[in-house]
Coordinates of C-alpha atoms and ligand atoms in Angstrom, one line a residue:
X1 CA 36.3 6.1 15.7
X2 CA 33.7 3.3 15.7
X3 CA 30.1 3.3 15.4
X4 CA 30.1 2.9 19.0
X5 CA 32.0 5.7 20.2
X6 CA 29.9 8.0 17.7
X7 CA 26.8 6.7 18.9
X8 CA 27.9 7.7 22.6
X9 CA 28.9 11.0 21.6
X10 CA 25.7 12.0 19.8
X11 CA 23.7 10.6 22.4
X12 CA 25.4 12.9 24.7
X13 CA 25.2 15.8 22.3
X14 CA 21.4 15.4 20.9
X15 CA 19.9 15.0 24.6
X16 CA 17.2 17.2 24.6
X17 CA 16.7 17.6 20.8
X18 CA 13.5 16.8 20.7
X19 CA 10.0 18.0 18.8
X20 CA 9.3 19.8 22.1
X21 CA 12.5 22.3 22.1
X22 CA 12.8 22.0 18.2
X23 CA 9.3 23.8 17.9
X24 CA 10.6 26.8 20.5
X25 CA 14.0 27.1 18.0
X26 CA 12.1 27.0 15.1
X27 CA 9.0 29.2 15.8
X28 CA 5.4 28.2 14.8
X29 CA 6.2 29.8 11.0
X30 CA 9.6 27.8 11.0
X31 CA 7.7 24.8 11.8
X32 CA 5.1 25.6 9.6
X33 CA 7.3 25.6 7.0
X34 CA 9.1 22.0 7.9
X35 CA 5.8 20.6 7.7
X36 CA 5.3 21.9 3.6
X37 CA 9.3 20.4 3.6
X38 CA 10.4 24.4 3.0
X39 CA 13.3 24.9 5.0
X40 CA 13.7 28.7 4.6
X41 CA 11.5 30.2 6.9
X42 CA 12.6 27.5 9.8
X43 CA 16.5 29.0 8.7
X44 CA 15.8 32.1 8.8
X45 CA 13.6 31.9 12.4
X46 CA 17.1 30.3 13.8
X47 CA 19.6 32.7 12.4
X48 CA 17.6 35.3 14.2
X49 CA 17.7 33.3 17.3
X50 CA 20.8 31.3 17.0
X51 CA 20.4 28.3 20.1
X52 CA 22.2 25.1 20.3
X53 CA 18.7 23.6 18.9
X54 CA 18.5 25.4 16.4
X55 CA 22.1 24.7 15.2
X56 CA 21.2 20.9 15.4
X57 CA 17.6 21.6 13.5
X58 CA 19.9 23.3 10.9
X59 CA 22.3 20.6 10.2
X60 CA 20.4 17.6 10.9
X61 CA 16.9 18.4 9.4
X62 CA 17.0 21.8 7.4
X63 CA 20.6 21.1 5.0
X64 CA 22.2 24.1 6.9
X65 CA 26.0 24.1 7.2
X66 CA 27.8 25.3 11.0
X67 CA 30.7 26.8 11.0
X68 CA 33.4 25.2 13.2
X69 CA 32.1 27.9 15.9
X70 CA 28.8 26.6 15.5
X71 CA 29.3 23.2 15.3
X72 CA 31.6 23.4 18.6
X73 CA 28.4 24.8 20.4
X74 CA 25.7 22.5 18.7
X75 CA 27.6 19.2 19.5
X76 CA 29.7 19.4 23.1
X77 CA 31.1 15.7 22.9
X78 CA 31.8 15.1 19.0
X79 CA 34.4 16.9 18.1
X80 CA 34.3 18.5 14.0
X81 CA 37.1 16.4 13.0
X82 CA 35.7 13.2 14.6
X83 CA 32.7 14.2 12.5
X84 CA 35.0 14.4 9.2
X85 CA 36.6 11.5 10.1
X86 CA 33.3 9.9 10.2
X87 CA 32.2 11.3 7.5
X88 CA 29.3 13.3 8.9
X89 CA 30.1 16.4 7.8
X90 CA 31.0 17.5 4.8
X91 CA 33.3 20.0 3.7
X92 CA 31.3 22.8 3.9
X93 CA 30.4 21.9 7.5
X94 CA 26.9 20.3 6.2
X95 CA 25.6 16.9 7.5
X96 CA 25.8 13.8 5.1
X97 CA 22.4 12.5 7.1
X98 CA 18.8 13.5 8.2
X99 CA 18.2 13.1 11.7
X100 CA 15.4 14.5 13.6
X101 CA 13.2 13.1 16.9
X102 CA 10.2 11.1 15.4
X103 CA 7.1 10.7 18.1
X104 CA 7.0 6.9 18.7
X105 CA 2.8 5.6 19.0
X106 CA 0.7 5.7 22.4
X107 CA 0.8 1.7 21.4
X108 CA 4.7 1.5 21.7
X109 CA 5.3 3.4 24.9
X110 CA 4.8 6.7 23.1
X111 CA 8.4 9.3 23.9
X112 CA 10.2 10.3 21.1
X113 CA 13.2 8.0 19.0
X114 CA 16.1 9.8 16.8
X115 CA 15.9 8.6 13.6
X116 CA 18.5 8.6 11.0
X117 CA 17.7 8.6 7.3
X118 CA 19.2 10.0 4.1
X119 CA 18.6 13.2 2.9
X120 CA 15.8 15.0 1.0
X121 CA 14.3 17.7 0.1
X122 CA 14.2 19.1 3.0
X123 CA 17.6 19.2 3.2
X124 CA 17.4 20.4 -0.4
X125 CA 18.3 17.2 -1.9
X126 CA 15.9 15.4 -4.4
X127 CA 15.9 11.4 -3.5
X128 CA 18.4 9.0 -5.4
X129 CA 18.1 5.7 -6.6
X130 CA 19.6 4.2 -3.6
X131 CA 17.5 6.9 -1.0
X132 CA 16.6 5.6 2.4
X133 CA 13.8 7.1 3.5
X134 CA 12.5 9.2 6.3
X135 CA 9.6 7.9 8.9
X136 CA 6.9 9.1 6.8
X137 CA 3.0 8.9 7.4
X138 CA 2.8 5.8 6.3
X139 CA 5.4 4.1 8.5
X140 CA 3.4 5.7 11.1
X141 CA 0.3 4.3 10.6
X142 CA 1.4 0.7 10.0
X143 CA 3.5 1.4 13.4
X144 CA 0.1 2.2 15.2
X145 CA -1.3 -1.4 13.9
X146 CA 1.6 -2.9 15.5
X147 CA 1.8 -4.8 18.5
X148 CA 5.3 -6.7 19.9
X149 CA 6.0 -8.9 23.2
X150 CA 8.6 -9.6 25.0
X151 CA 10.4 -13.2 23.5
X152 CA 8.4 -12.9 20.6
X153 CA 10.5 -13.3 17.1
X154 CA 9.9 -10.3 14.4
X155 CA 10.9 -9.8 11.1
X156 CA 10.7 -6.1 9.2
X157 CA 11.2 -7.1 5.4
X158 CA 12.4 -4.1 4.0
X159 CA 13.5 -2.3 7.4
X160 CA 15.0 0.5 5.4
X161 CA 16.3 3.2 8.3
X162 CA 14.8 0.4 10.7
X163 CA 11.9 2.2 12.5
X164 CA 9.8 -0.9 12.8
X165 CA 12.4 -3.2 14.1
X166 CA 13.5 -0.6 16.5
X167 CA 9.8 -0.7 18.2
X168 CA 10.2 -4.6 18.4
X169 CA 13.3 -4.8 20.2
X170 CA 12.9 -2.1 22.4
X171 CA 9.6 -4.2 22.9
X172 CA 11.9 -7.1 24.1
X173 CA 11.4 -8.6 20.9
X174 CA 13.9 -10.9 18.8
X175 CA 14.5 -8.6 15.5
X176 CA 15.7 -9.2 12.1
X177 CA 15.4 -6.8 9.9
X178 CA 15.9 -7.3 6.1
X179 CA 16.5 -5.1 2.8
X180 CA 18.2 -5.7 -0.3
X181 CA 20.1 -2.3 0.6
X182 CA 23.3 -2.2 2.2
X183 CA 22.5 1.6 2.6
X184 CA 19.4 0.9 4.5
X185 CA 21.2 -1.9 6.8
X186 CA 23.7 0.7 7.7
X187 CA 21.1 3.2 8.9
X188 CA 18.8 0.9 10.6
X189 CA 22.6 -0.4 12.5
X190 CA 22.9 3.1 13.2
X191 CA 19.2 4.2 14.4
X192 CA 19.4 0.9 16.5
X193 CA 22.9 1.9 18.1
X194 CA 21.3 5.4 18.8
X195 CA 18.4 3.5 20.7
X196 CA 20.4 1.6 22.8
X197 CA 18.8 -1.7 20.9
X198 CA 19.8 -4.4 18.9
X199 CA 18.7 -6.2 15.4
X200 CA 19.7 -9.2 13.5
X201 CA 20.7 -7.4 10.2
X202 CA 20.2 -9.5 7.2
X203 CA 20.6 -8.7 3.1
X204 CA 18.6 -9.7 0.7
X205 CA 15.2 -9.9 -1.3
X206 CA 12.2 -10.6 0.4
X207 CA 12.3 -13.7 2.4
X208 CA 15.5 -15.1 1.0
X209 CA 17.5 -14.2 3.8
X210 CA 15.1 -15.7 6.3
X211 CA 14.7 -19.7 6.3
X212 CA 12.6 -19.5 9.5
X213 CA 9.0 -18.9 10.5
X214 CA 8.1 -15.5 12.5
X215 CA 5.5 -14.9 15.6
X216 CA 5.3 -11.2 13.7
X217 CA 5.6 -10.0 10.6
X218 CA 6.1 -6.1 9.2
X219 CA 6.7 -4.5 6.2
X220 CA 6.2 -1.3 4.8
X221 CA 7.8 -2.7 1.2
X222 CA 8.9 -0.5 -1.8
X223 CA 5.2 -1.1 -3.4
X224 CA 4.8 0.9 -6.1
X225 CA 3.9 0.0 -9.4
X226 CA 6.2 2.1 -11.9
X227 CA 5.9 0.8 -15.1
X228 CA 9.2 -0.7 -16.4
X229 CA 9.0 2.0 -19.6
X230 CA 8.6 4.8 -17.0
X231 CA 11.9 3.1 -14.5
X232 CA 14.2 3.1 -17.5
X233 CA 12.9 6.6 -18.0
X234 CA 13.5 8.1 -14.3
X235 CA 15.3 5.0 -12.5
X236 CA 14.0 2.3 -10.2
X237 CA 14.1 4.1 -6.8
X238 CA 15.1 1.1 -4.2
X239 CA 12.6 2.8 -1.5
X240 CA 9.6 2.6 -3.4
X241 CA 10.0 0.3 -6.8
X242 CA 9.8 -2.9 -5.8
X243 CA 11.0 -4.1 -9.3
X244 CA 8.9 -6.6 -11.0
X245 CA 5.7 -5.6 -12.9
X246 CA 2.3 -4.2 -11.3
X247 CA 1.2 -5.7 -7.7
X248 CA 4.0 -8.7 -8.0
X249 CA 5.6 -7.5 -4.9
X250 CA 2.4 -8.1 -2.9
X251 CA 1.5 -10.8 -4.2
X252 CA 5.1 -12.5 -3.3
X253 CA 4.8 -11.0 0.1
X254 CA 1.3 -12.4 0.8
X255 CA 2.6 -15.6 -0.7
X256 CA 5.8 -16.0 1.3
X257 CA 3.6 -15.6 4.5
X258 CA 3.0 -19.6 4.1
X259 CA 6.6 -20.4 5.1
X260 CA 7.2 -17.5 7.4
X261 CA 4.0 -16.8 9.9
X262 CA 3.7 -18.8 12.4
X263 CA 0.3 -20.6 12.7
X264 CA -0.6 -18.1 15.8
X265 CA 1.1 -15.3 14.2
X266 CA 0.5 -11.7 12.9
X267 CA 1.5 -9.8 9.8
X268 CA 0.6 -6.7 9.0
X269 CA 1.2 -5.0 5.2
X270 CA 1.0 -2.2 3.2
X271 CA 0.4 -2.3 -0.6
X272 CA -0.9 -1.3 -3.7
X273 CA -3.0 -3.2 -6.2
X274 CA -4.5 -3.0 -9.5
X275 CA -8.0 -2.6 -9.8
X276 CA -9.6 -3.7 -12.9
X277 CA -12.7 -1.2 -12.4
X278 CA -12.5 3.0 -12.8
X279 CA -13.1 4.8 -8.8
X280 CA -16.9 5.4 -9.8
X281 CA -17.5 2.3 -11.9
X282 CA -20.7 0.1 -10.2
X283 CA -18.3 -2.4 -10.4
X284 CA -15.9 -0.9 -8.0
X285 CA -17.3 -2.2 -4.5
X286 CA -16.4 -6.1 -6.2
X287 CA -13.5 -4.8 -8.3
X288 CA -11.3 -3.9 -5.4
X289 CA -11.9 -6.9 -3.4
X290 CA -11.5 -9.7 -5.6
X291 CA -8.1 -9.9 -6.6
X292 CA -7.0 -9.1 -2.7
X293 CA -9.1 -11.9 -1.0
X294 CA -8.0 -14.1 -4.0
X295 CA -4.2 -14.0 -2.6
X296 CA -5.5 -14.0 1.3
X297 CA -6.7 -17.5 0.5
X298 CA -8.0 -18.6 3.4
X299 CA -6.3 -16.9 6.0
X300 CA -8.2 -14.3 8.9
X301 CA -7.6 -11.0 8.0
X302 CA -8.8 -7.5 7.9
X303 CA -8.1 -5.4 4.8
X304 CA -8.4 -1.9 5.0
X305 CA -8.6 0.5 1.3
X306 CA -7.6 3.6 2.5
X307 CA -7.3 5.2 -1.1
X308 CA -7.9 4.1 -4.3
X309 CA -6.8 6.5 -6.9
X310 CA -7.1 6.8 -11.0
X311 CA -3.8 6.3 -13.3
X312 CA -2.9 9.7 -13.6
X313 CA -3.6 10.6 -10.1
X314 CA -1.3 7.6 -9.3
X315 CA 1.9 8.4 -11.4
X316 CA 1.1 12.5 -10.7
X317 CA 1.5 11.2 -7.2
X318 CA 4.9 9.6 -7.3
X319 CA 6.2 11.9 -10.3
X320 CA 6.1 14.6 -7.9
X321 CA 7.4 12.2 -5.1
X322 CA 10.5 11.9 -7.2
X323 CA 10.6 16.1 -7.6
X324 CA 10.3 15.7 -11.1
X325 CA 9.0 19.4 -12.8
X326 CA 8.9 20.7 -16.0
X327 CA 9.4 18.6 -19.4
X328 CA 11.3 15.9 -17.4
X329 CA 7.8 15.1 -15.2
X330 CA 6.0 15.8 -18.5
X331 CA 8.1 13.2 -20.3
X332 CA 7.7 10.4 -17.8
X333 CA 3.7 11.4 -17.1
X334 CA 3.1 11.0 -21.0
X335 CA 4.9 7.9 -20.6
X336 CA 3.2 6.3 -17.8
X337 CA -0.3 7.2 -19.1
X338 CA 0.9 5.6 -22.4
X339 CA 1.3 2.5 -20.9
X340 CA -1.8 3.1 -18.2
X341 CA -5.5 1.2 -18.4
X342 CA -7.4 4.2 -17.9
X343 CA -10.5 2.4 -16.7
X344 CA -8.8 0.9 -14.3
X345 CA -7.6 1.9 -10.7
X346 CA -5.1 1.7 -7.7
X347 CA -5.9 0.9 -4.4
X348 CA -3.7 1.5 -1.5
X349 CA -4.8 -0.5 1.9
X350 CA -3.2 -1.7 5.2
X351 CA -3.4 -5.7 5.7
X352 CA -3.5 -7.2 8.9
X353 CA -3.2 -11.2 8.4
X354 CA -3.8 -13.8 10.5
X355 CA -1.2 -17.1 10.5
X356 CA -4.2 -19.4 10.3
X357 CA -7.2 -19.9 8.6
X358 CA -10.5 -17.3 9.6
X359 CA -12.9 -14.8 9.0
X360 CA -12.2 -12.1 7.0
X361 CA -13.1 -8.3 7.2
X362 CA -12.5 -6.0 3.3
X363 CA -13.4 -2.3 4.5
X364 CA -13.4 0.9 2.7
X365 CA -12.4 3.4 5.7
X366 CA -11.0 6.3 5.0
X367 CA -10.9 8.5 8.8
X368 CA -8.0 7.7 11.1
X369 CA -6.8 4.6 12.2
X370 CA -7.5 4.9 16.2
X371 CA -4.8 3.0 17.4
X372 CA -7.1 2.6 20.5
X373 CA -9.6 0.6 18.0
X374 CA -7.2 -1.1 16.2
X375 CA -7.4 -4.6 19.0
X376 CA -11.1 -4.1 19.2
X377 CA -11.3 -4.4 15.4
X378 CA -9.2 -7.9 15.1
X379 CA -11.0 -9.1 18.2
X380 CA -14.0 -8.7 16.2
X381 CA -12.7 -10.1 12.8
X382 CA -12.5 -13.3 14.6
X383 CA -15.7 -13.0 16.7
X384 CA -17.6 -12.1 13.5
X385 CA -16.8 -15.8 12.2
X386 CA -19.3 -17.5 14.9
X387 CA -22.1 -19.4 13.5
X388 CA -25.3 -17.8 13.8
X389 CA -26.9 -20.4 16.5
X390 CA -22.9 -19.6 18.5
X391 CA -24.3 -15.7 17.5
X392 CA -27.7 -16.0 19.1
X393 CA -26.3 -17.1 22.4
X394 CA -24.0 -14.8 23.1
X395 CA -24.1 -11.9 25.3
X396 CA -23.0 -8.7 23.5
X397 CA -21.8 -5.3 24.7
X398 CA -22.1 -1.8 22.6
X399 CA -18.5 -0.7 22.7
X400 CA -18.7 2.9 23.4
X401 CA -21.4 3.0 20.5
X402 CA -23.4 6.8 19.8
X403 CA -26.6 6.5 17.6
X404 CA -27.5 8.9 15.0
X405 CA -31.1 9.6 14.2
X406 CA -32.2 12.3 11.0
X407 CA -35.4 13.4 11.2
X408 CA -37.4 15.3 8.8
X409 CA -39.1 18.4 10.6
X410 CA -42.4 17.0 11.8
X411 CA -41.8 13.8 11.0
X412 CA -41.8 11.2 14.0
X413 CA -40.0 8.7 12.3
X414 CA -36.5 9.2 11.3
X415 CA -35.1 8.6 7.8
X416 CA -31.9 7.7 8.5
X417 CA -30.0 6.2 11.9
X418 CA -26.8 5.1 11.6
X419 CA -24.5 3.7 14.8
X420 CA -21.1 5.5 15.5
X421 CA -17.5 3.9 17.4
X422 CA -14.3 3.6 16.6
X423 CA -14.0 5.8 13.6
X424 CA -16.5 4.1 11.9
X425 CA -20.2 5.6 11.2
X426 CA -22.2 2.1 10.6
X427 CA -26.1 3.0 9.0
X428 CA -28.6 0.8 10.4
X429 CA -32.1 0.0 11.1
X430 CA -34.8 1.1 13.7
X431 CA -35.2 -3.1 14.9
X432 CA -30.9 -3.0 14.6
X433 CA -30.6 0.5 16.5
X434 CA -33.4 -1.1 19.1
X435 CA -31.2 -4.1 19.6
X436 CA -27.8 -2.2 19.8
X437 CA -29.4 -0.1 22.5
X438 CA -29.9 -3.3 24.6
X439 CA -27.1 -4.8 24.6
X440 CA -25.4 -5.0 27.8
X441 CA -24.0 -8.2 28.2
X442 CA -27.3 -9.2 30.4
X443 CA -29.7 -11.1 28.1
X444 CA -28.3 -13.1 24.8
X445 CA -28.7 -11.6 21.4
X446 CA -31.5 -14.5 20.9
X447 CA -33.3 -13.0 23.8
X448 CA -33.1 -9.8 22.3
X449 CA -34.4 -10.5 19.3
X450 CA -36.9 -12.2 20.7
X451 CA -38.0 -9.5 22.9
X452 CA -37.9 -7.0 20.0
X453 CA -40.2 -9.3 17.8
X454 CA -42.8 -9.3 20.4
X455 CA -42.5 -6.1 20.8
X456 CA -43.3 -4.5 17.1
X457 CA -45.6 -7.7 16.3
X458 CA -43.1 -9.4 13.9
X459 CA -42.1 -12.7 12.8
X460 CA -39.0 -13.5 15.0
X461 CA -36.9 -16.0 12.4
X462 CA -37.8 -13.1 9.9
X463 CA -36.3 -10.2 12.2
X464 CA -33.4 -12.7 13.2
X465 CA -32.3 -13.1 9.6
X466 CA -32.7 -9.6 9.0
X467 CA -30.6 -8.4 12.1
X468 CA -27.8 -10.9 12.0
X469 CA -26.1 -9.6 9.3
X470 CA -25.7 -6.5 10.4
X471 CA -25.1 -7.6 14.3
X472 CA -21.8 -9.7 12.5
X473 CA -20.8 -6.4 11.0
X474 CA -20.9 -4.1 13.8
X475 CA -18.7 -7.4 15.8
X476 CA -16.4 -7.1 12.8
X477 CA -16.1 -3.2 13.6
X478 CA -15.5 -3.7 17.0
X479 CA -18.3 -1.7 17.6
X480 CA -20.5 -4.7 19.3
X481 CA -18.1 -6.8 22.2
X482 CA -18.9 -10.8 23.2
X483 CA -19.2 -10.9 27.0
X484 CA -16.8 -13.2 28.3
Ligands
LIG1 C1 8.9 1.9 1.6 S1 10.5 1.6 2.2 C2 10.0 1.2 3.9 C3 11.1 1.5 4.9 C4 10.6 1.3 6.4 N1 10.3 -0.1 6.6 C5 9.4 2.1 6.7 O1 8.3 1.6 7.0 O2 9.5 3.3 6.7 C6 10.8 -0.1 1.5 C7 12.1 -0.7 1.9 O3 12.2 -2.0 1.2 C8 13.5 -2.2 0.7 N2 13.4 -3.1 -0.5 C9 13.2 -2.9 -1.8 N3 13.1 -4.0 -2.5 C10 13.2 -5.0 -1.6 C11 13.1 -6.4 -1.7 N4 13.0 -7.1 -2.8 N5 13.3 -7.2 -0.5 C12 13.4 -6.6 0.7 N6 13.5 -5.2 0.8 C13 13.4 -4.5 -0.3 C14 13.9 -0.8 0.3 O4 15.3 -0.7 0.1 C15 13.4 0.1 1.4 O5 14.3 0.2 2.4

């Protein structure tokens, strides 16, 4: 049976799997319980209420084995020994993959894709060396950044079970997808076969199996920084362990961009750096940002540090990720923390990188990324670069902005007023709040000022230079739109 004729048949079989019918199998406590990846509850919920759902939520996401009764009901158009054949089932009637319906972002067309991936421990399986991961948080996130067009050309580096590449063709886009994992190349063949799309698969590290240049680039890659001492310990998981020492996998990433963006192109990253300053050292605000903007060079871009964590927060977190317990995780935790600068740090942050030179925007933001602000926000990146006489004449809208005032009881004045838009809560000053409030797109941010500085009695060069910085940050938050 080929992967053609498989593909049909599941199609056929897993219409109407989705999250929608999957929460009515698996009861709010089942599905409770899928979210903390504990399987029992959701098993037990279905073998009370056996459905052809549930059968499918048992074998594909919750390591259940069907009977050939069961599996007969659950799947109408594979048969079981096509299945064995395939090797999709095992012999005691479990599934060899994970498959569930992953929600697809407002920004891709929203619906729901099935998404193949190996199994974990949800399935009751702790990940191997050569584990292909799940759509996990992450994936998401970077996916709501994301934009593709029609005609465009893509490359996901490090496609792993190919959710990235799959939004970009189904976009209209031309796809390659890369990995140094014939595992992951299988599943992403697969997950595109199940989406009715198709992607150049290509093996192979980084950008050595790609000699040409890219309108998009996207990669989620295997960024963490195990220490070598700690791999030979526990193993060097392909998903995660990029292999190399400390943030060498960014930094070759950020490097290879040179050959591989195209001058009007867009990349957008995840990683993990070193941070030669403790969370709460003074130094911190510098720390994070220096070696980061040292490897953007020159390029526009907006960086932002969505965590930054201490060593033994950082190797708890991926100890655990590896469903290590007991004197095993206390083994490898000594080790790493042998081996650790304990005044130092790890950030974790999403990139979005320009192919050319511009202006760059290094935020600590730790809400949601809105994928409704995420075009405002690179809009404003580049806006934010104007010169301050191209600043002063230009007509500025408050994007949806909210102003916060804190008063003390009694008090006229307030001691604190801060501007609020797109996930962002930006403090400011009475002249800044004042000029915020008049902006809309009628008079130019010169006139503004102006106006303002006549109207409190104050120098206007003086209130200028104090409200321009401020004016190019709220631009590079997207909070403050140029008219026209
Ligand atoms: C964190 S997973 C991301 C998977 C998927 N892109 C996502 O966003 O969910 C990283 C992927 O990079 C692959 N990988 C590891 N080392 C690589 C390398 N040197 N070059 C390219 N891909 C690599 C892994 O096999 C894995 O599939």
């Amino acid at each position: 049976m080929d992967l053609q004729v498989l593909v049909s048949a599941l199609r056929e079989d897993l219409r109407g799997f989705t999250m929608a019918s999957i929460t009515e199998a698996l009861g709010p406590v089942g599905m409770a319980g899928v979210e903390r990846e504990q399987r029992l509850p959701a098993l037990t919920a279905i073998s009370a209420a056996p459905s052809r759902i549930g059968y499918l939520a048992s074998f594909f996401m919750l390591g259940g084995s069907l009977t050939r009764e069961q599996f007969a009901e659950a799947f109408q158009s594979l048969s079981y020994e096509e299945a064995l054949e395939h090797g999709l089932v095992d012999e005691h009637g479990r599934s060899t993959i994970a498959l569930r319906p992953v929600a697809v972002p407002d920004r891709h067309g929203g619906g729901e894709l099935l998404i193949a991936s190996d199994l974990g421990p949800l399935q009751g399986h702790a990940p191997e060396t050569n584990h292909v991961m799940p759509v996990g948080g992450a994936t998401l996130t970077l996916a709501g950044l994301t934009r593709y067009d029609e005609g465009q050309s893509v490359l996901d580096l490090g496609t792993g079970c190919g959710f990235h590449a799959i939004l970009a063709a189904r976009a209209g886009a031309r796809v390659v997808a890369t990995d140094v994992s014939q595992r992951a190349l299988d599943f992403t063949r697969f997950n595109a076969a199940l989406a009715g799309v198709s992607v150049d698969l290509r093996l192979g590290s980084l950008f050595d199996p790609v000699p040409e240049r890219f309108d998009r680039i996207v990669s989620n890659p295997p960024f963490v920084m195990t220490p070598p001492r700690v791999r030979e310990q526990i193993g060097t998981f392909e998903y995660r362990d990029g292999g190399g020492t400390g943030d060498s996998l960014l930094q070759a990433i950020l490097a290879g961009l040179g050959d591989h963006l195209a001058d009007d192109g867009l990349a957008w990253i995840l990683g993990n750096w070193h941070i030669a300053a403790g969370v709460g050292d003074v130094e911190f605000d510098r720390a994070w940002r220096e070696p980061i903007a040292r490897w953007l060079g020159d390029r526009r871009a907006w960086v932002v540090l969505r965590e930054a964590l201490d060593p033994a927060e950082y190797a708890n977190m991926w100890l655990r990720e590896s469903q290590l317990t007991g004197a095993a995780f206390d083994s490898a935790f000594a080790t790493w923390l042998s081996v650790a600068d304990m005044n130092s740090s790890v950030a974790f942050a999403y990139l979005t990188i320009g192919g050319a030179e511009g202006p760059q925007r290094l935020e600590e933001y730790r809400g949601p990324i809105a994928e409704t602000f995420v075009d405002a926000t690179w809009e404003g990146v580049g806006r934010a670069g104007m010169t301050d006489d191209e600043l002063l004449a230009s007509h500025l809208v408050a994007n949806g902005v909210q102003e916060k005032r804190l008063h003390t009881a009694g008090q006229p004045d307030p001691w604190h007023i801060s501007l609020l838009s797109h996930g962002r809560e930006i403090p400011v000053t009475a002249e800044v709040a004042g000029f915020v409030g008049a902006c809309d797109g009628d008079l130019s941010a010169g006139q503004i000022i102006g106006a303002i500085a006549t109207l409190v009695d104050v120098d206007e060069e003086e209130l200028v230079g104090q409200v321009l910085p401020y004016v190019r940050d709220l631009i590079g938050a997207g909070l403050l739109a140029v008219n026209g």
